Amino acid sequence: MTETETDIDIETLRERALRSLTTARARTTLLTDCVEEPDLTAQHSPLMSPLVWDLAHIGNQEELWLLRNVGGREAMRPEIDSLYDAFEHPRSERPSLPLLPPAEARRYAAEVRGRALDLLEGAAFGDSRLTEAGFAFGMIAQHEQQHDETMLITHQLRQGPPALTAPDPDPAPPFTGPAEVLVPGGPFTMGTSTEPWALDNERPAHRREVAPFWIDTTPTTNAQYLAFIEDGGYEQERWWTPEGWAHVREHGIHAPLFWRREDGRWLRRRFGITELVPPEEPVLHVSWYEADAYARWAGRRLPTEAEWEKAARHDPVANRSRRYPWGDADPTPVHANLGQRHLRPAPAGSYPEGESPLGVRQLIGDVWEWTSSDLLPYPGFSAFPYKEYSEVFFGPEYKVLRGGSFAVDQVACRGTFRNWDYPIRRQIFSGFRTARTAETA
């Protein structure tokens, strides 16, 4: 499905919704069936929920939006609504709640899904804004995949032997292309008004003017980041914002999360495996403060959100914005590292078929990329279908990340998709690339 389609066959929509929901549930099952009950009910980090909370929350949101709002059904278990309201109970409190035990949570989520699929069979896809083009079904598939990514983060934080396996990305020859690409100045279309399953913060499409700038061809690698560490980057206040410097001093941060130096070598822990830090991979598990400090040390800066999106979507020949860097077609394995197909980023310079019209690579997948921008609404923003998805997060507290990671499914990843988090966050699958302003005559 492309942005230009306005008359989409109902059965095609139904099949897409079914495929998206089924793919998400298969992943949820994988993430919750690979460990024993104690690992499901434990809180592996105060930053994360117990896995069993995510499992029942997924079912509860599906019941709320598909069965009750779309289908007009009576609540199945209204007494648990408050337990799984993400805004009522912060993550640190969730282990103390009377949560559904794993077997009951699985039964509940499965029963909700069965009723939702029955509803999908007869859905009209157009009798309300919520159902237009199957939006509610797409929203729920995206929501489940977002929680699957959250559960994968929990697996990374979990101590103990590996519980997940996946093949490594295909080896890639060392990237020998240009280190940076010039993005011409001028207007482009940012955001979308036509992508059927786009969420409210991606809307509406609007004209954005961007001055010419240079952007890294690939994300910053472990080898590049290691040079910052070995040059004393964490010991020199001049590279850091005041808040960032205070944070790394207070918490004794000297390297990306999960890294440690041992016998003169840098090691990292990845899903229960300890391995040498691979120099060719994009750096992972760095905060916005760390990304910003590296960029300053390198004599560069983080791109703005608008710059990132122009580099990813703008086609200067056709003078239009694409859905993805490679075009309007949905992602395939030759375009990007998505969907937990691998449990690590691919080497920098991979996926030449996924590069943008200007030659920028890996803008989708591998690592979420920090930008310099705060999360703010686009001109003409309207909250839908509820304010708590985006509106309550607008402001300077949150920094925008773009592009997705290896942990993101394609249904929750587009050239317009916006993610955000606190600038201190490192447990997320975050990396970055840098930019610099082009000199003008």
CSV table of C-alpha atoms in Angstrom, one decimal, residues 63-288:
chain,number,residue,atom,x,y,z
A,63,GLU,CA,-10.2,-5.1,24.0
A,64,LEU,CA,-10.6,-1.4,24.8
A,65,TRP,CA,-10.1,-0.2,21.2
A,66,LEU,CA,-11.3,-3.0,19.0
A,67,LEU,CA,-13.9,-4.8,21.0
A,68,ARG,CA,-15.4,-1.9,22.9
A,69,ASN,CA,-14.8,1.2,20.8
A,70,VAL,CA,-15.1,-0.4,17.3
A,71,GLY,CA,-17.3,-3.4,18.1
A,72,GLY,CA,-19.5,-1.8,20.8
A,73,ARG,CA,-19.0,-4.9,23.0
A,74,GLU,CA,-19.4,-5.0,26.8
A,75,ALA,CA,-16.2,-5.0,28.8
A,76,MET,CA,-14.9,-8.5,29.4
A,77,ARG,CA,-13.0,-7.7,32.6
A,78,PRO,CA,-13.6,-4.1,33.6
A,79,GLU,CA,-12.0,-4.7,37.0
A,80,ILE,CA,-8.5,-5.0,35.4
A,81,ASP,CA,-8.6,-1.8,33.4
A,82,SER,CA,-6.9,0.3,36.0
A,83,LEU,CA,-4.2,-2.3,36.5
A,84,TYR,CA,-3.1,-2.0,32.9
A,85,ASP,CA,-3.5,1.7,32.5
A,86,ALA,CA,0.0,2.9,31.7
A,87,PHE,CA,-0.7,6.4,33.0
A,88,GLU,CA,-2.2,5.3,36.2
A,89,HIS,CA,0.7,3.2,37.4
A,90,PRO,CA,4.3,4.0,36.7
A,91,ARG,CA,6.6,1.0,35.8
A,92,SER,CA,8.3,1.0,39.1
A,93,GLU,CA,4.9,0.3,40.9
A,94,ARG,CA,3.6,-2.4,38.6
A,95,PRO,CA,5.2,-5.5,40.3
A,96,SER,CA,3.3,-4.7,43.4
A,97,LEU,CA,-0.1,-4.7,41.6
A,98,PRO,CA,-2.4,-7.7,41.7
A,99,LEU,CA,-1.5,-8.6,38.1
A,100,LEU,CA,-2.9,-11.6,36.2
A,101,PRO,CA,-0.6,-14.5,36.5
A,102,PRO,CA,1.1,-15.7,33.3
A,103,ALA,CA,-1.4,-18.5,32.4
A,104,GLU,CA,-4.4,-16.2,33.0
A,105,ALA,CA,-2.8,-13.3,31.1
A,106,ARG,CA,-2.2,-15.6,28.1
A,107,ARG,CA,-5.8,-16.9,28.2
A,108,TYR,CA,-7.2,-13.3,28.4
A,109,ALA,CA,-5.0,-12.0,25.5
A,110,ALA,CA,-6.0,-15.1,23.4
A,111,GLU,CA,-9.7,-14.7,24.1
A,112,VAL,CA,-9.6,-11.0,23.2
A,113,ARG,CA,-7.7,-11.8,20.0
A,114,GLY,CA,-10.2,-14.4,19.0
A,115,ARG,CA,-13.1,-12.0,19.4
A,116,ALA,CA,-11.1,-9.3,17.6
A,117,LEU,CA,-10.5,-11.5,14.6
A,118,ASP,CA,-14.2,-12.3,14.4
A,119,LEU,CA,-14.8,-8.5,14.4
A,120,LEU,CA,-12.3,-8.1,11.7
A,121,GLU,CA,-14.1,-10.5,9.4
A,122,GLY,CA,-17.1,-8.2,9.2
A,123,ALA,CA,-15.4,-4.8,9.7
A,124,ALA,CA,-16.7,-2.1,7.3
A,125,PHE,CA,-13.5,0.1,7.3
A,126,GLY,CA,-15.1,3.4,6.9
A,127,ASP,CA,-18.1,4.0,9.1
A,128,SER,CA,-16.1,6.1,11.4
A,129,ARG,CA,-12.7,7.9,11.6
A,130,LEU,CA,-11.5,5.1,13.9
A,131,THR,CA,-12.2,2.4,11.3
A,132,GLU,CA,-11.4,4.3,8.1
A,133,ALA,CA,-8.8,2.3,6.2
A,134,GLY,CA,-8.7,-0.2,9.1
A,135,PHE,CA,-6.9,2.4,11.3
A,136,ALA,CA,-8.0,0.9,14.6
A,137,PHE,CA,-6.6,-2.5,13.7
A,138,GLY,CA,-3.4,-0.9,12.4
A,139,MET,CA,-3.1,1.1,15.6
A,140,ILE,CA,-3.5,-2.0,17.8
A,141,ALA,CA,-0.9,-3.9,15.7
A,142,GLN,CA,1.5,-1.0,16.1
A,143,HIS,CA,0.8,-0.9,19.8
A,144,GLU,CA,1.6,-4.6,20.3
A,145,GLN,CA,4.8,-4.3,18.2
A,146,GLN,CA,5.9,-1.3,20.3
A,147,HIS,CA,5.4,-3.4,23.5
A,148,ASP,CA,7.2,-6.3,21.8
A,149,GLU,CA,10.2,-3.9,21.4
A,150,THR,CA,9.8,-2.9,25.1
A,151,MET,CA,9.8,-6.6,26.1
A,152,LEU,CA,12.9,-7.1,24.0
A,153,ILE,CA,14.6,-4.3,25.9
A,154,THR,CA,13.6,-6.2,29.1
A,155,HIS,CA,15.2,-9.3,27.7
A,156,GLN,CA,18.4,-7.3,27.1
A,157,LEU,CA,18.3,-6.0,30.8
A,158,ARG,CA,17.5,-9.5,32.1
A,159,GLN,CA,20.4,-11.3,33.8
A,160,GLY,CA,21.1,-15.0,33.1
A,161,PRO,CA,21.7,-17.2,30.1
A,162,PRO,CA,20.4,-16.4,26.6
A,163,ALA,CA,16.7,-17.0,26.1
A,164,LEU,CA,16.5,-15.7,22.5
A,165,THR,CA,18.3,-16.7,19.3
A,166,ALA,CA,18.4,-15.3,15.8
A,167,PRO,CA,20.9,-15.4,12.9
A,168,ASP,CA,23.4,-12.6,12.5
A,169,PRO,CA,23.0,-10.1,9.6
A,170,ASP,CA,24.8,-11.1,6.5
A,171,PRO,CA,28.4,-10.0,6.5
A,172,ALA,CA,29.0,-6.8,4.6
A,173,PRO,CA,32.2,-5.6,3.0
A,174,PRO,CA,33.8,-2.6,4.6
A,175,PHE,CA,31.9,0.5,3.5
A,176,THR,CA,34.1,2.6,1.2
A,177,GLY,CA,31.6,5.3,0.1
A,178,PRO,CA,31.7,8.9,1.1
A,179,ALA,CA,31.6,9.7,4.8
A,180,GLU,CA,28.9,12.3,4.4
A,181,VAL,CA,26.3,13.4,1.9
A,182,LEU,CA,25.2,16.9,1.0
A,183,VAL,CA,21.4,17.5,1.4
A,184,PRO,CA,20.4,20.6,-0.6
A,185,GLY,CA,18.5,23.4,1.0
A,186,GLY,CA,15.0,24.3,0.2
A,187,PRO,CA,11.4,23.2,1.1
A,188,PHE,CA,10.2,19.6,1.4
A,189,THR,CA,7.0,17.9,2.6
A,190,MET,CA,7.4,16.7,6.2
A,191,GLY,CA,4.9,14.4,7.9
A,192,THR,CA,1.9,12.8,6.2
A,193,SER,CA,-1.9,13.4,5.7
A,194,THR,CA,-2.5,10.3,3.6
A,195,GLU,CA,-0.6,7.4,5.2
A,196,PRO,CA,-3.6,5.3,6.4
A,197,TRP,CA,-2.1,4.0,9.6
A,198,ALA,CA,0.1,7.0,10.5
A,199,LEU,CA,-0.4,8.1,14.1
A,200,ASP,CA,-1.4,11.6,15.2
A,201,ASN,CA,2.0,13.0,15.8
A,202,GLU,CA,3.0,12.2,12.2
A,203,ARG,CA,0.2,14.4,10.9
A,204,PRO,CA,-0.5,16.6,9.0
A,205,ALA,CA,1.8,16.9,6.0
A,206,HIS,CA,3.3,20.4,5.9
A,207,ARG,CA,5.9,22.4,4.1
A,208,ARG,CA,9.3,22.7,5.9
A,209,GLU,CA,12.2,24.8,4.8
A,210,VAL,CA,15.7,23.4,5.5
A,211,ALA,CA,19.0,25.0,4.9
A,212,PRO,CA,21.7,22.9,3.1
A,213,PHE,CA,23.5,20.5,5.4
A,214,TRP,CA,25.8,17.5,5.4
A,215,ILE,CA,24.8,14.3,7.1
A,216,ASP,CA,26.7,11.1,7.8
A,217,THR,CA,26.2,8.4,5.1
A,218,THR,CA,25.9,5.8,7.8
A,219,PRO,CA,25.2,5.8,11.6
A,220,THR,CA,28.1,6.4,13.9
A,221,THR,CA,30.0,3.1,14.6
A,222,ASN,CA,31.4,1.5,17.7
A,223,ALA,CA,34.9,2.1,16.3
A,224,GLN,CA,34.2,5.8,15.9
A,225,TYR,CA,32.6,6.1,19.3
A,226,LEU,CA,35.5,4.2,20.9
A,227,ALA,CA,37.9,7.0,19.5
A,228,PHE,CA,35.8,9.5,21.5
A,229,ILE,CA,36.1,7.3,24.7
A,230,GLU,CA,39.9,6.8,24.3
A,231,ASP,CA,40.4,10.6,23.7
A,232,GLY,CA,38.9,11.2,27.1
A,233,GLY,CA,35.5,12.3,25.9
A,234,TYR,CA,33.8,11.3,29.1
A,235,GLU,CA,36.4,13.2,31.2
A,236,GLN,CA,36.2,16.6,29.4
A,237,GLU,CA,33.3,18.8,30.4
A,238,ARG,CA,33.7,21.0,27.3
A,239,TRP,CA,31.9,18.4,25.1
A,240,TRP,CA,28.8,18.1,27.3
A,241,THR,CA,25.7,20.1,28.0
A,242,PRO,CA,25.6,21.1,31.7
A,243,GLU,CA,22.8,18.6,32.3
A,244,GLY,CA,24.6,15.9,30.4
A,245,TRP,CA,27.9,16.5,32.3
A,246,ALA,CA,26.1,16.4,35.6
A,247,HIS,CA,24.3,13.2,34.7
A,248,VAL,CA,27.4,11.2,33.6
A,249,ARG,CA,29.4,12.5,36.7
A,250,GLU,CA,26.6,11.5,39.1
A,251,HIS,CA,26.1,8.0,37.6
A,252,GLY,CA,29.8,7.3,36.8
A,253,ILE,CA,29.1,6.7,33.1
A,254,HIS,CA,32.2,6.1,31.0
A,255,ALA,CA,31.0,4.1,28.0
A,256,PRO,CA,27.7,2.9,26.4
A,257,LEU,CA,25.4,0.8,28.5
A,258,PHE,CA,26.4,-2.9,28.6
A,259,TRP,CA,30.0,-2.1,27.7
A,260,ARG,CA,33.0,-2.9,30.0
A,261,ARG,CA,36.7,-2.9,29.6
A,262,GLU,CA,38.5,-6.1,30.6
A,263,ASP,CA,42.1,-7.2,30.0
A,264,GLY,CA,42.6,-4.3,27.6
A,265,ARG,CA,39.6,-5.2,25.5
A,266,TRP,CA,36.1,-3.7,25.2
A,267,LEU,CA,33.4,-6.2,25.8
A,268,ARG,CA,29.6,-5.9,25.7
A,269,ARG,CA,26.7,-8.0,26.9
A,270,ARG,CA,24.0,-8.7,24.3
A,271,PHE,CA,21.0,-10.8,25.2
A,272,GLY,CA,22.9,-12.9,27.7
A,273,ILE,CA,26.1,-13.2,25.6
A,274,THR,CA,29.3,-11.5,26.3
A,275,GLU,CA,31.3,-10.6,23.2
A,276,LEU,CA,33.9,-8.3,21.9
A,277,VAL,CA,32.5,-4.9,20.8
A,278,PRO,CA,32.2,-5.2,17.0
A,279,PRO,CA,33.9,-2.1,15.5
A,280,GLU,CA,31.9,-2.1,12.3
A,281,GLU,CA,28.4,-2.0,13.9
A,282,PRO,CA,26.5,1.2,14.7
A,283,VAL,CA,27.0,2.2,18.3
A,284,LEU,CA,24.0,1.2,20.5
A,285,HIS,CA,22.6,2.0,23.9
A,286,VAL,CA,23.8,5.6,24.1
A,287,SER,CA,21.8,8.5,25.6
A,288,TRP,CA,21.0,11.7,23.9
